[in-house]
Amino acid sequence: MDTSRDDLRCGLCGQVMNARHEQHHEESVVSAGRRVEYVVIELRGASALYQAADEPSRTRKTHAADLAKALGVDLPDLPGRHYTCWETPGEYGGVFRSGFELA
């Protein structure tokens, strides 16, 4: 199996590791991360709608096939699944999510 350098991804942000990657992770940003629990509430087309377990008033969406692959489950099995991921704040209010695990 060929494991090229392009396949190596950061455990914090999920981005491809390269020579300039560490510049994007200052110590203050990395330490600000936390693990959050989510529940998938429904599939809508190619999207999975999900909510934070402790904040059900706000619904977010993501690409369903990517989420299923990250969790190691089949696409039809996503609705109702609880999972956790590591969230690290990014620039301009963005959030990097990585380390997806079934809860």
Tab-separated table of N, CA, C and O in Angstrom:
chain	number	residue	atom	x	y	z
A	1	MET	N	0.843	-1.176	0.000
A	1	MET	CA	0.000	0.000	0.000
A	1	MET	C	0.884	1.234	0.000
A	1	MET	O	1.779	1.367	0.811
A	2	ASP	N	0.628	2.167	-0.870
A	2	ASP	CA	1.414	3.377	-0.990
A	2	ASP	C	0.892	4.417	-0.012
A	2	ASP	O	-0.263	4.814	-0.060
A	3	THR	N	1.731	4.838	0.920
A	3	THR	CA	1.331	5.875	1.875
A	3	THR	C	2.147	7.114	1.582
A	3	THR	O	3.227	7.317	2.100
A	4	SER	N	1.631	7.950	0.728
A	4	SER	CA	2.342	9.165	0.347
A	4	SER	C	2.193	10.230	1.418
A	4	SER	O	1.330	10.164	2.275
A	5	ARG	N	3.020	11.224	1.359
A	5	ARG	CA	2.998	12.330	2.317
A	5	ARG	C	1.659	13.070	2.277
A	5	ARG	O	1.227	13.620	3.271
A	6	ASP	N	0.984	13.056	1.115
A	6	ASP	CA	-0.307	13.742	1.005
A	6	ASP	C	-1.377	13.113	1.878
A	6	ASP	O	-2.365	13.736	2.197
A	7	ASP	N	-1.209	11.844	2.272
A	7	ASP	CA	-2.208	11.158	3.080
A	7	ASP	C	-2.091	11.495	4.558
A	7	ASP	O	-2.985	11.177	5.325
A	8	LEU	N	-1.008	12.118	4.994
A	8	LEU	CA	-0.822	12.450	6.395
A	8	LEU	C	-1.644	13.680	6.738
A	8	LEU	O	-1.502	14.734	6.139
A	9	ARG	N	-2.509	13.540	7.741
A	9	ARG	CA	-3.387	14.639	8.132
A	9	ARG	C	-3.164	14.978	9.598
A	9	ARG	O	-2.876	14.124	10.412
A	10	CYS	N	-3.338	16.225	9.920
A	10	CYS	CA	-3.179	16.724	11.284
A	10	CYS	C	-4.297	16.184	12.165
A	10	CYS	O	-5.471	16.210	11.782
A	11	GLY	N	-3.952	15.736	13.363
A	11	GLY	CA	-4.952	15.249	14.308
A	11	GLY	C	-5.773	16.352	14.935
A	11	GLY	O	-6.806	16.097	15.533
A	12	LEU	N	-5.339	17.591	14.828
A	12	LEU	CA	-6.082	18.712	15.399
A	12	LEU	C	-7.071	19.319	14.429
A	12	LEU	O	-8.206	19.598	14.777
A	13	CYS	N	-6.629	19.545	13.187
A	13	CYS	CA	-7.493	20.266	12.249
A	13	CYS	C	-7.899	19.443	11.034
A	13	CYS	O	-8.776	19.848	10.290
A	14	GLY	N	-7.263	18.290	10.810
A	14	GLY	CA	-7.617	17.455	9.680
A	14	GLY	C	-7.009	17.886	8.361
A	14	GLY	O	-7.227	17.270	7.343
A	15	GLN	N	-6.222	18.947	8.369
A	15	GLN	CA	-5.605	19.443	7.148
A	15	GLN	C	-4.381	18.610	6.796
A	15	GLN	O	-3.772	17.981	7.655
A	16	VAL	N	-4.001	18.617	5.531
A	16	VAL	CA	-2.826	17.895	5.070
A	16	VAL	C	-1.586	18.489	5.719
A	16	VAL	O	-1.422	19.701	5.783
A	17	MET	N	-0.723	17.601	6.227
A	17	MET	CA	0.520	18.045	6.854
A	17	MET	C	1.518	18.420	5.764
A	17	MET	O	1.699	17.683	4.812
A	18	ASN	N	2.148	19.571	5.912
A	18	ASN	CA	3.219	19.989	5.010
A	18	ASN	C	4.190	20.864	5.789
A	18	ASN	O	4.027	21.080	6.982
A	19	ALA	N	5.203	21.348	5.099
A	19	ALA	CA	6.258	22.111	5.770
A	19	ALA	C	5.729	23.359	6.470
A	19	ALA	O	6.261	23.768	7.498
A	20	ARG	N	4.685	23.969	5.954
A	20	ARG	CA	4.162	25.211	6.541
A	20	ARG	C	3.031	24.983	7.530
A	20	ARG	O	2.535	25.912	8.149
A	21	HIS	N	2.630	23.731	7.725
A	21	HIS	CA	1.454	23.428	8.538
A	21	HIS	C	1.566	23.927	9.975
A	21	HIS	O	0.615	24.481	10.524
A	22	GLU	N	2.706	23.748	10.610
A	22	GLU	CA	2.842	24.120	12.014
A	22	GLU	C	2.633	25.611	12.260
A	22	GLU	O	2.292	26.006	13.363
A	23	GLN	N	2.802	26.422	11.255
A	23	GLN	CA	2.568	27.854	11.411
A	23	GLN	C	1.113	28.150	11.749
A	23	GLN	O	0.803	29.172	12.333
A	24	HIS	N	0.224	27.246	11.399
A	24	HIS	CA	-1.203	27.456	11.625
A	24	HIS	C	-1.653	27.021	13.016
A	24	HIS	O	-2.804	27.174	13.361
A	25	HIS	N	-0.743	26.437	13.795
A	25	HIS	CA	-1.110	25.941	15.127
A	25	HIS	C	-0.237	26.567	16.198
A	25	HIS	O	0.701	25.970	16.684
A	26	GLU	N	-0.581	27.775	16.572
A	26	GLU	CA	0.104	28.390	17.696
A	26	GLU	C	-0.390	27.733	18.967
A	26	GLU	O	-1.516	27.259	19.042
A	27	GLU	N	0.425	27.704	19.995
A	27	GLU	CA	0.092	26.996	21.225
A	27	GLU	C	-1.214	27.482	21.842
A	27	GLU	O	-2.008	26.702	22.341
A	28	SER	N	-1.497	28.767	21.788
A	28	SER	CA	-2.716	29.301	22.395
A	28	SER	C	-3.968	28.782	21.701
A	28	SER	O	-4.987	28.548	22.328
A	29	VAL	N	-3.912	28.589	20.387
A	29	VAL	CA	-5.066	28.097	19.652
A	29	VAL	C	-5.297	26.623	19.943
A	29	VAL	O	-6.411	26.179	20.185
A	30	VAL	N	-4.233	25.822	19.957
A	30	VAL	CA	-4.347	24.386	20.200
A	30	VAL	C	-4.920	24.115	21.583
A	30	VAL	O	-5.774	23.257	21.761
A	31	SER	N	-4.479	24.855	22.596
A	31	SER	CA	-4.944	24.606	23.950
A	31	SER	C	-6.398	25.018	24.138
A	31	SER	O	-7.023	24.645	25.113
A	32	ALA	N	-6.961	25.784	23.213
A	32	ALA	CA	-8.339	26.262	23.340
A	32	ALA	C	-9.351	25.237	22.841
A	32	ALA	O	-10.537	25.474	22.922
A	33	GLY	N	-8.912	24.108	22.312
A	33	GLY	CA	-9.827	23.110	21.766
A	33	GLY	C	-10.583	22.358	22.843
A	33	GLY	O	-10.248	22.397	24.023
A	34	ARG	N	-11.639	21.658	22.398
A	34	ARG	CA	-12.439	20.838	23.321
A	34	ARG	C	-13.159	19.762	22.540
A	34	ARG	O	-13.370	19.875	21.327
A	35	ARG	N	-13.557	18.692	23.221
A	35	ARG	CA	-14.321	17.607	22.608
A	35	ARG	C	-15.798	17.905	22.814
A	35	ARG	O	-16.226	18.246	23.906
A	36	VAL	N	-16.572	17.787	21.728
A	36	VAL	CA	-17.999	18.121	21.757
A	36	VAL	C	-18.797	16.913	21.267
A	36	VAL	O	-18.380	16.209	20.352
A	37	GLU	N	-19.960	16.671	21.887
A	37	GLU	CA	-20.838	15.578	21.468
A	37	GLU	C	-21.956	16.119	20.583
A	37	GLU	O	-22.564	17.146	20.885
A	38	TYR	N	-22.211	15.406	19.488
A	38	TYR	CA	-23.271	15.761	18.548
A	38	TYR	C	-24.180	14.573	18.324
A	38	TYR	O	-23.816	13.424	18.575
A	39	VAL	N	-25.378	14.846	17.804
A	39	VAL	CA	-26.310	13.806	17.380
A	39	VAL	C	-26.794	14.170	15.978
A	39	VAL	O	-27.124	15.317	15.701
A	40	VAL	N	-26.810	13.175	15.085
A	40	VAL	CA	-27.320	13.378	13.723
A	40	VAL	C	-28.835	13.274	13.796
A	40	VAL	O	-29.379	12.273	14.257
A	41	ILE	N	-29.530	14.309	13.343
A	41	ILE	CA	-30.988	14.297	13.455
A	41	ILE	C	-31.689	13.836	12.184
A	41	ILE	O	-32.778	13.271	12.256
A	42	GLU	N	-31.073	14.067	11.016
A	42	GLU	CA	-31.676	13.564	9.777
A	42	GLU	C	-30.723	13.712	8.600
A	42	GLU	O	-29.763	14.474	8.660
A	43	LEU	N	-31.022	12.964	7.559
A	43	LEU	CA	-30.323	13.117	6.286
A	43	LEU	C	-31.236	13.898	5.363
A	43	LEU	O	-32.442	13.639	5.294
A	44	ARG	N	-30.669	14.861	4.668
A	44	ARG	CA	-31.436	15.658	3.717
A	44	ARG	C	-30.584	15.785	2.460
A	44	ARG	O	-29.639	16.566	2.423
A	45	GLY	N	-30.894	14.979	1.447
A	45	GLY	CA	-30.081	14.942	0.241
A	45	GLY	C	-28.704	14.411	0.572
A	45	GLY	O	-28.562	13.371	1.194
A	46	ALA	N	-27.668	15.134	0.187
A	46	ALA	CA	-26.290	14.727	0.467
A	46	ALA	C	-25.795	15.276	1.805
A	46	ALA	O	-24.648	15.073	2.175
A	47	SER	N	-26.668	15.940	2.556
A	47	SER	CA	-26.272	16.554	3.825
A	47	SER	C	-26.806	15.773	5.013
A	47	SER	O	-27.870	15.160	4.951
A	48	ALA	N	-26.041	15.821	6.094
A	48	ALA	CA	-26.489	15.291	7.384
A	48	ALA	C	-26.715	16.491	8.293
A	48	ALA	O	-25.828	17.328	8.449
A	49	LEU	N	-27.894	16.582	8.864
A	49	LEU	CA	-28.196	17.645	9.820
A	49	LEU	C	-27.889	17.130	11.212
A	49	LEU	O	-28.276	16.012	11.562
A	50	TYR	N	-27.190	17.936	12.010
A	50	TYR	CA	-26.794	17.503	13.344
A	50	TYR	C	-26.903	18.652	14.332
A	50	TYR	O	-26.974	19.818	13.946
A	51	GLN	N	-26.969	18.291	15.619
A	51	GLN	CA	-27.060	19.275	16.694
A	51	GLN	C	-26.090	18.886	17.796
A	51	GLN	O	-25.839	17.706	18.021
A	52	ALA	N	-25.585	19.874	18.513
A	52	ALA	CA	-24.788	19.600	19.704
A	52	ALA	C	-25.727	18.993	20.743
A	52	ALA	O	-26.867	19.440	20.890
A	53	ALA	N	-25.268	17.962	21.436
A	53	ALA	CA	-26.110	17.293	22.424
A	53	ALA	C	-26.556	18.244	23.525
A	53	ALA	O	-27.656	18.117	24.041
A	54	ASP	N	-25.727	19.233	23.859
A	54	ASP	CA	-26.075	20.181	24.916
A	54	ASP	C	-26.663	21.490	24.383
A	54	ASP	O	-26.921	22.412	25.137
A	55	GLU	N	-26.887	21.583	23.067
A	55	GLU	CA	-27.444	22.789	22.454
A	55	GLU	C	-28.369	22.408	21.289
A	55	GLU	O	-28.081	22.680	20.127
A	56	PRO	N	-29.504	21.781	21.589
A	56	PRO	CA	-30.376	21.294	20.508
A	56	PRO	C	-31.109	22.381	19.737
A	56	PRO	O	-31.742	22.095	18.729
A	57	SER	N	-30.984	23.628	20.143
A	57	SER	CA	-31.698	24.703	19.448
A	57	SER	C	-31.036	25.104	18.133
A	57	SER	O	-31.668	25.757	17.315
A	58	ARG	N	-29.790	24.726	17.919
A	58	ARG	CA	-29.072	25.129	16.704
A	58	ARG	C	-28.728	23.900	15.874
A	58	ARG	O	-28.023	23.015	16.320
A	59	THR	N	-29.220	23.874	14.642
A	59	THR	CA	-28.960	22.769	13.732
A	59	THR	C	-27.889	23.182	12.731
A	59	THR	O	-27.924	24.284	12.190
A	60	ARG	N	-26.942	22.285	12.509
A	60	ARG	CA	-25.878	22.514	11.531
A	60	ARG	C	-25.939	21.406	10.498
A	60	ARG	O	-26.621	20.413	10.693
A	61	LYS	N	-25.192	21.569	9.389
A	61	LYS	CA	-25.172	20.505	8.390
A	61	LYS	C	-23.754	20.270	7.905
A	61	LYS	O	-22.888	21.144	7.982
A	62	THR	N	-23.530	19.045	7.428
A	62	THR	CA	-22.241	18.645	6.888
A	62	THR	C	-22.494	17.630	5.781
A	62	THR	O	-23.618	17.144	5.619
A	63	HIS	N	-21.462	17.311	5.044
A	63	HIS	CA	-21.579	16.327	3.965
A	63	HIS	C	-21.762	14.945	4.592
A	63	HIS	O	-20.899	14.468	5.336
A	64	ALA	N	-22.878	14.299	4.326
A	64	ALA	CA	-23.245	13.040	4.970
A	64	ALA	C	-22.250	11.918	4.701
A	64	ALA	O	-21.874	11.180	5.618
A	65	ALA	N	-21.813	11.768	3.466
A	65	ALA	CA	-20.895	10.669	3.133
A	65	ALA	C	-19.558	10.836	3.853
A	65	ALA	O	-18.978	9.854	4.324
A	66	ASP	N	-19.075	12.069	3.961
A	66	ASP	CA	-17.821	12.315	4.672
A	66	ASP	C	-17.953	11.987	6.159
A	66	ASP	O	-17.056	11.398	6.764
A	67	LEU	N	-19.074	12.374	6.755
A	67	LEU	CA	-19.296	12.084	8.173
A	67	LEU	C	-19.396	10.579	8.409
A	67	LEU	O	-18.799	10.048	9.347
A	68	ALA	N	-20.144	9.883	7.559
A	68	ALA	CA	-20.281	8.427	7.695
A	68	ALA	C	-18.912	7.750	7.601
A	68	ALA	O	-18.597	6.854	8.386
A	69	LYS	N	-18.100	8.183	6.666
A	69	LYS	CA	-16.764	7.609	6.503
A	69	LYS	C	-15.900	7.883	7.731
A	69	LYS	O	-15.203	6.994	8.221
A	70	ALA	N	-15.946	9.101	8.256
A	70	ALA	CA	-15.149	9.458	9.432
A	70	ALA	C	-15.552	8.641	10.660
A	70	ALA	O	-14.717	8.309	11.496
A	71	LEU	N	-16.839	8.296	10.746
A	71	LEU	CA	-17.339	7.515	11.887
A	71	LEU	C	-17.269	6.012	11.653
A	71	LEU	O	-17.477	5.232	12.580
A	72	GLY	N	-17.038	5.598	10.411
A	72	GLY	CA	-16.964	4.173	10.104
A	72	GLY	C	-18.310	3.478	10.113
A	72	GLY	O	-18.408	2.317	10.496
A	73	VAL	N	-19.360	4.197	9.700
A	73	VAL	CA	-20.705	3.614	9.644
A	73	VAL	C	-21.259	3.783	8.230
A	73	VAL	O	-20.764	4.577	7.447
A	74	ASP	N	-22.313	3.026	7.926
A	74	ASP	CA	-22.982	3.167	6.638
A	74	ASP	C	-23.855	4.415	6.647
A	74	ASP	O	-24.404	4.799	7.687
A	75	LEU	N	-24.005	5.021	5.488
A	75	LEU	CA	-24.778	6.256	5.358
A	75	LEU	C	-26.195	6.148	5.934
A	75	LEU	O	-26.618	7.028	6.688
A	76	PRO	N	-26.943	5.067	5.646
A	76	PRO	CA	-28.307	4.984	6.208
A	76	PRO	C	-28.346	4.858	7.731
A	76	PRO	O	-29.384	5.076	8.349
A	77	ASP	N	-27.216	4.520	8.346
A	77	ASP	CA	-27.160	4.365	9.804
A	77	ASP	C	-26.839	5.665	10.545
A	77	ASP	O	-26.755	5.673	11.764
A	78	LEU	N	-26.649	6.775	9.842
A	78	LEU	CA	-26.295	8.039	10.492
A	78	LEU	C	-27.399	8.637	11.369
A	78	LEU	O	-27.111	9.055	12.488
A	79	PRO	N	-28.652	8.710	10.901
A	79	PRO	CA	-29.669	9.361	11.749
A	79	PRO	C	-29.779	8.700	13.123
A	79	PRO	O	-29.818	7.480	13.252
A	80	GLY	N	-29.756	9.535	14.153
A	80	GLY	CA	-29.845	9.064	15.527
A	80	GLY	C	-28.493	8.764	16.163
A	80	GLY	O	-28.424	8.558	17.373
A	81	ARG	N	-27.429	8.735	15.382
A	81	ARG	CA	-26.092	8.435	15.913
A	81	ARG	C	-25.557	9.605	16.731
A	81	ARG	O	-25.636	10.749	16.321
A	82	HIS	N	-24.983	9.267	17.878
A	82	HIS	CA	-24.263	10.239	18.693
A	82	HIS	C	-22.785	10.052	18.405
A	82	HIS	O	-22.302	8.934	18.298
A	83	TYR	N	-22.070	11.157	18.269
A	83	TYR	CA	-20.636	11.093	18.046
A	83	TYR	C	-19.971	12.288	18.706
A	83	TYR	O	-20.629	13.263	19.080
A	84	THR	N	-18.672	12.182	18.888
A	84	THR	CA	-17.899	13.288	19.424
A	84	THR	C	-16.811	13.654	18.428
A	84	THR	O	-16.417	12.839	17.590
A	85	CYS	N	-16.343	14.881	18.522
A	85	CYS	CA	-15.195	15.312	17.732
A	85	CYS	C	-14.476	16.411	18.493
A	85	CYS	O	-15.035	17.039	19.389
A	86	TRP	N	-13.213	16.600	18.145
A	86	TRP	CA	-12.399	17.637	18.758
A	86	TRP	C	-12.586	18.914	17.949
A	86	TRP	O	-12.467	18.904	16.734
A	87	GLU	N	-12.919	20.002	18.623
A	87	GLU	CA	-13.102	21.294	17.964
A	87	GLU	C	-12.013	22.256	18.401
A	87	GLU	O	-11.758	22.420	19.592
A	88	THR	N	-11.391	22.876	17.419
A	88	THR	CA	-10.358	23.871	17.668
A	88	THR	C	-10.762	25.150	16.944
A	88	THR	O	-11.066	25.103	15.752
A	89	PRO	N	-10.783	26.284	17.647
A	89	PRO	CA	-11.138	27.538	16.988
A	89	PRO	C	-10.119	27.904	15.914
A	89	PRO	O	-8.924	27.695	16.084
A	90	GLY	N	-10.635	28.420	14.806
A	90	GLY	CA	-9.782	28.880	13.721
A	90	GLY	C	-9.906	30.383	13.569
A	90	GLY	O	-10.539	31.064	14.381
A	91	GLU	N	-9.331	30.876	12.517
A	91	GLU	CA	-9.393	32.306	12.258
A	91	GLU	C	-10.794	32.730	11.825
A	91	GLU	O	-11.536	31.942	11.249
A	92	TYR	N	-11.141	33.968	12.099
A	92	TYR	CA	-12.399	34.586	11.643
A	92	TYR	C	-13.639	33.833	12.110
A	92	TYR	O	-14.633	33.751	11.413
A	93	GLY	N	-13.581	33.226	13.303
A	93	GLY	CA	-14.737	32.552	13.871
A	93	GLY	C	-14.968	31.139	13.365
A	93	GLY	O	-15.925	30.495	13.756
A	94	GLY	N	-14.109	30.633	12.508
A	94	GLY	CA	-14.244	29.269	12.006
A	94	GLY	C	-13.855	28.248	13.058
A	94	GLY	O	-13.260	28.562	14.084
A	95	VAL	N	-14.228	26.996	12.809
A	95	VAL	CA	-13.917	25.902	13.725
A	95	VAL	C	-13.378	24.738	12.915
A	95	VAL	O	-13.945	24.376	11.879
A	96	PHE	N	-12.278	24.149	13.388
A	96	PHE	CA	-11.742	22.933	12.787
A	96	PHE	C	-12.247	21.753	13.603
A	96	PHE	O	-12.144	21.757	14.834
A	97	ARG	N	-12.810	20.756	12.929
A	97	ARG	CA	-13.304	19.560	13.597
A	97	ARG	C	-12.465	18.366	13.139
A	97	ARG	O	-12.235	18.187	11.953
A	98	SER	N	-12.047	17.531	14.104
A	98	SER	CA	-11.250	16.348	13.796
A	98	SER	C	-11.470	15.323	14.903
A	98	SER	O	-12.164	15.580	15.882
A	99	GLY	N	-10.868	14.145	14.748
A	99	GLY	CA	-10.944	13.119	15.778
A	99	GLY	C	-12.351	12.610	16.020
A	99	GLY	O	-12.785	12.464	17.144
A	100	PHE	N	-13.078	12.315	14.947
A	100	PHE	CA	-14.455	11.853	15.053
A	100	PHE	C	-14.513	10.453	15.657
A	100	PHE	O	-13.784	9.562	15.233
A	101	GLU	N	-15.401	10.261	16.651
A	101	GLU	CA	-15.589	8.973	17.316
A	101	GLU	C	-17.065	8.784	17.630
A	101	GLU	O	-17.752	9.739	17.991
A	102	LEU	N	-17.527	7.547	17.556
A	102	LEU	CA	-18.895	7.251	17.982
A	102	LEU	C	-18.983	7.401	19.494
A	102	LEU	O	-18.059	7.026	20.205
A	103	ALA	N	-20.093	7.948	19.959
A	103	ALA	CA	-20.281	8.142	21.408
A	103	ALA	C	-21.059	6.986	21.989
A	103	ALA	O	-21.756	6.284	21.336
